[in-house]
XYZ file of C-alpha atoms in Angstrom:
301
model
C 10.783 2.771 -9.727
C 8.511 3.648 -6.822
C 4.785 3.714 -7.664
C 3.083 7.087 -7.113
C 1.170 7.272 -3.863
C -2.581 7.686 -3.729
C -2.222 11.293 -2.551
C -0.183 12.107 -5.670
C -2.856 10.471 -7.834
C -5.497 12.685 -6.216
C -3.421 15.752 -7.010
C -3.003 14.670 -10.632
C -6.686 13.876 -11.161
C -7.540 17.527 -10.535
C -4.407 18.814 -12.266
C -3.286 19.161 -15.912
C -0.568 16.577 -15.278
C -3.271 13.911 -15.454
C -4.301 14.941 -18.957
C -1.849 12.370 -20.307
C -4.662 9.845 -19.845
C -6.744 11.800 -22.335
C -4.033 11.479 -24.975
C -5.033 7.835 -25.383
C -7.866 8.765 -27.750
C -5.869 10.770 -30.347
C -3.130 8.132 -30.214
C -5.680 5.462 -30.986
C -7.047 7.507 -33.876
C -3.582 7.670 -35.396
C -2.699 3.989 -34.879
C -5.868 1.969 -35.423
C -8.842 1.833 -37.743
C -10.781 -0.587 -35.564
C -13.791 1.439 -34.442
C -14.798 -1.187 -31.873
C -11.820 -0.122 -29.732
C -13.448 3.254 -29.075
C -16.590 1.597 -27.726
C -14.470 0.379 -24.784
C -11.924 3.198 -24.469
C -14.240 6.222 -24.549
C -16.352 5.125 -21.525
C -13.118 4.682 -19.533
C -12.004 8.172 -20.519
C -15.457 9.474 -19.530
C -15.166 7.885 -16.075
C -11.686 9.384 -15.567
C -12.899 12.806 -16.693
C -15.928 12.600 -14.390
C -13.788 11.768 -11.354
C -11.317 14.541 -12.226
C -14.191 17.013 -12.672
C -15.655 16.048 -9.280
C -12.277 16.505 -7.561
C -11.768 19.917 -9.186
C -15.271 21.051 -8.172
C -14.739 19.759 -4.642
C -11.643 21.930 -4.320
C -13.349 24.977 -5.834
C -16.216 24.660 -3.344
C -13.787 24.102 -0.469
C -11.835 27.276 -1.311
C -15.087 29.278 -1.642
C -16.728 27.910 1.502
C -13.740 28.098 3.877
C -13.036 31.666 5.060
C -9.495 32.605 6.028
C -8.935 32.496 9.792
C -6.285 34.111 11.980
C -4.239 31.674 14.034
C -4.715 33.558 17.317
C -8.522 33.504 17.013
C -9.194 30.459 14.814
C -11.969 28.145 15.934
C -11.208 24.491 16.440
C -12.127 22.575 13.298
C -11.872 22.981 9.531
C -10.131 26.253 8.589
C -8.049 28.029 5.966
C -4.827 29.728 7.089
C -2.478 32.005 5.176
C 0.963 33.167 6.246
C 4.692 32.699 5.837
C 6.426 29.333 5.933
C 8.872 29.014 8.826
C 11.353 26.186 9.352
C 10.724 23.852 12.272
C 12.589 24.918 15.431
C 14.612 21.740 15.020
C 16.106 23.192 11.837
C 15.279 23.588 8.161
C 15.123 20.607 5.817
C 17.469 20.286 2.893
C 16.321 18.945 -0.428
C 17.950 15.562 -1.090
C 19.213 16.442 -4.574
C 20.233 20.131 -4.608
C 20.741 20.500 -0.855
C 18.724 23.741 -0.682
C 17.178 24.666 2.703
C 13.401 24.278 2.548
C 10.349 23.368 4.633
C 9.023 20.803 2.124
C 10.295 19.034 -1.001
C 9.204 16.579 -3.664
C 11.551 15.067 -6.247
C 11.580 12.649 -9.151
C 14.840 11.234 -10.527
C 14.731 10.035 -14.131
C 17.093 8.263 -16.507
C 17.105 8.675 -20.287
C 16.589 5.373 -22.083
C 18.124 4.333 -25.401
C 15.011 5.424 -27.309
C 15.272 8.945 -25.851
C 12.452 8.623 -23.324
C 12.761 9.329 -19.603
C 12.314 6.461 -17.143
C 11.615 7.165 -13.479
C 14.187 5.712 -11.088
C 13.156 7.186 -7.777
C 10.691 9.626 -6.247
C 9.855 10.939 -2.819
C 8.564 13.797 -0.730
C 9.046 15.064 2.796
C 6.484 14.750 5.587
C 8.415 16.725 8.219
C 6.427 19.343 10.140
C 7.022 23.058 9.680
C 5.456 26.298 10.915
C 3.094 28.821 9.367
C 3.219 32.361 10.802
C 0.423 34.845 10.005
C 1.544 37.644 12.320
C -0.922 36.741 15.093
C 0.700 33.429 15.977
C 2.324 30.295 14.668
C 0.741 26.989 13.682
C 2.552 23.691 13.266
C 1.738 22.147 9.874
C 1.798 18.355 9.649
C 1.920 17.738 5.860
C 1.468 13.974 6.006
C -1.252 12.923 3.536
C -1.737 16.523 2.366
C -2.258 17.451 -1.278
C 0.616 19.875 -1.806
C 0.592 22.059 -4.900
C 3.874 23.952 -5.312
C 4.107 26.949 -7.604
C 6.713 25.432 -9.905
C 9.249 22.639 -10.361
C 12.942 22.932 -11.238
C 14.701 20.453 -13.517
C 18.371 19.810 -12.771
C 20.461 17.768 -15.182
C 23.285 15.433 -14.188
C 25.168 14.849 -17.347
C 23.042 14.023 -20.373
C 21.300 10.903 -19.082
C 19.977 11.795 -15.622
C 17.759 14.567 -14.326
C 15.960 15.477 -11.119
C 12.645 17.326 -11.158
C 12.367 19.037 -7.798
C 9.560 21.062 -6.205
C 10.284 23.056 -3.050
C 8.538 25.260 -0.511
C 11.131 27.642 0.891
C 11.250 29.386 4.281
C 9.571 32.785 4.023
C 7.274 31.823 1.132
C 3.620 32.748 1.508
C 1.371 29.705 1.979
C -2.297 28.856 1.956
C -3.261 25.782 3.992
C -6.710 24.207 4.457
C -7.183 21.457 7.022
C -8.180 20.511 10.567
C -7.087 23.091 13.165
C -6.461 21.798 16.684
C -4.970 23.489 19.730
C -3.132 21.173 22.108
C -2.666 22.339 25.707
C -3.362 25.841 26.966
C -7.047 26.745 27.400
C -7.980 23.575 25.494
C -5.906 21.240 27.655
C -7.678 17.925 28.271
C -7.592 17.710 32.074
C -9.468 15.356 34.417
C -10.085 16.917 37.838
C -11.376 13.742 39.536
C -8.542 11.574 38.214
C -5.828 14.060 39.173
C -7.248 14.503 42.700
C -7.239 10.725 43.141
C -3.631 10.467 41.932
C -2.512 13.256 44.301
C -4.233 11.639 47.307
C -2.665 8.282 46.408
C 0.768 9.953 46.373
C 0.084 11.519 49.787
C -0.924 8.132 51.236
C 2.441 6.661 50.262
C 4.246 9.267 52.372
C 2.499 8.686 55.706
C 4.816 10.845 57.855
C 4.156 13.868 55.655
C 0.421 13.058 55.505
C 0.169 12.868 59.306
C 2.242 16.019 59.752
C -0.207 17.971 57.581
C -3.611 16.475 58.436
C -3.416 14.574 61.788
C -4.724 17.573 63.711
C -5.309 15.791 67.068
C -1.927 14.003 66.853
C -3.400 10.580 67.703
C -1.408 8.848 64.954
C -4.484 8.185 62.827
C -6.211 10.087 60.019
C -9.864 10.367 61.011
C -12.733 10.715 58.546
C -12.941 14.435 59.261
C -9.176 14.864 58.745
C -9.346 12.857 55.508
C -12.126 15.175 54.261
C -9.785 18.098 54.961
C -7.047 16.342 52.960
C -9.451 15.829 50.027
C -10.453 19.492 50.111
C -6.796 20.541 50.074
C -6.042 18.154 47.196
C -8.963 19.636 45.223
C -7.635 23.164 45.785
C -4.105 22.148 44.756
C -5.268 20.407 41.545
C -7.545 23.295 40.559
C -4.642 25.699 40.979
C -2.376 23.456 38.863
C -5.031 23.136 36.162
C -5.468 26.911 36.110
C -1.730 27.395 35.616
C -1.696 24.848 32.766
C -4.642 26.511 30.994
C -3.018 29.934 31.379
C -0.072 28.757 29.264
C -0.230 29.269 25.478
C -1.310 26.142 23.604
C 0.326 24.599 20.534
C -1.677 25.082 17.327
C -1.638 22.227 14.809
C -3.039 21.881 11.267
C -3.409 18.280 10.104
C -5.432 15.922 7.923
C -9.194 16.144 8.648
C -10.635 12.972 10.159
C -13.801 13.224 8.052
C -11.958 12.952 4.720
C -12.313 16.581 3.656
C -9.670 18.248 1.491
C -6.281 18.761 3.140
C -4.466 21.219 0.890
C -1.188 23.146 1.141
C 0.061 25.469 -1.602
C 2.276 28.478 -2.185
C -0.097 29.639 -4.927
C -2.385 32.608 -4.258
C -5.884 31.300 -3.320
C -7.478 33.297 -6.177
C -4.942 31.890 -8.629
C -5.552 28.395 -7.253
C -9.334 28.741 -7.660
C -8.887 30.038 -11.220
C -6.626 27.067 -12.011
C -9.162 24.549 -10.717
C -11.997 26.326 -12.537
C -10.163 26.133 -15.873
C -9.387 22.449 -15.448
C -12.902 21.693 -14.248
C -14.131 23.011 -17.606
C -11.462 20.979 -19.415
C -12.491 17.781 -17.621
C -16.181 18.507 -18.241
C -15.505 19.083 -21.935
C -13.639 15.761 -22.170
C -16.475 14.048 -20.279
C -19.167 15.357 -22.617
C -17.010 14.646 -25.672
C -16.399 11.069 -24.513
C -20.127 10.511 -23.937
C -20.948 11.923 -27.372
C -18.187 9.818 -28.984
C -19.438 6.671 -27.246
C -22.953 7.331 -28.493
C -21.659 7.912 -32.025
C -19.596 4.710 -32.203
C -22.349 2.660 -30.582
C -24.722 4.047 -33.241
């Protein structure tokens, strides 16, 4: 069994799937009469609930504070984009279990044990890039280390003892993505005029016949200081023209994990639905937190 990654744990802490941790308390109530156990368990539950509440609130504030941008006019930095999922030009992915074409997948394969419980055998998710198209342009989404919240999961049985729980994002589905927006090339191309002029002059020096044919104006077989200044001026004009042509080309837009640790979120849920979901679970986590604190105080008393 592969242990869940840290990114999956972050998703679960702010998601109802993590509520299984809270079930420890009622299970203890039904299996033990030792009240001292709760003195140790309830503070742990309180800490878990506090962390989960913080993560939910962080996502609520992120959704509220990040306005939706259009790809064609988005500023460089932290943005929210919405649009349709498009398969990478290299071709659509296929889910490893059902073989359906998709842009992203996550799966868990489980085996039924003799006591009727399900044991995880294998899990995984894709990190292949795909495109988001909002009608004004396309942005390449790099989902590595993203918190991805799919709308639903499908369970597929293989016989009576094996099943695969699979979550997919399909081509054409509407997505909301929040992360670091960067444009590579085009008007934002990182070009060094001084370096490129030096490299061009060095290349000219290696081809002395061509250099003399262009800049040895008095035909004395030597490049004088004045002639070399003319060569430098020509090299500067050539490089500036090349740089202008590069910057006139459209750049490649990329959405990726923010370097400052802010939320990197991709979902096919509607942003309003997503905010409502986090708000509900923030209240659930807060209720568990306050209940755990009150319970701890009661048992300590």
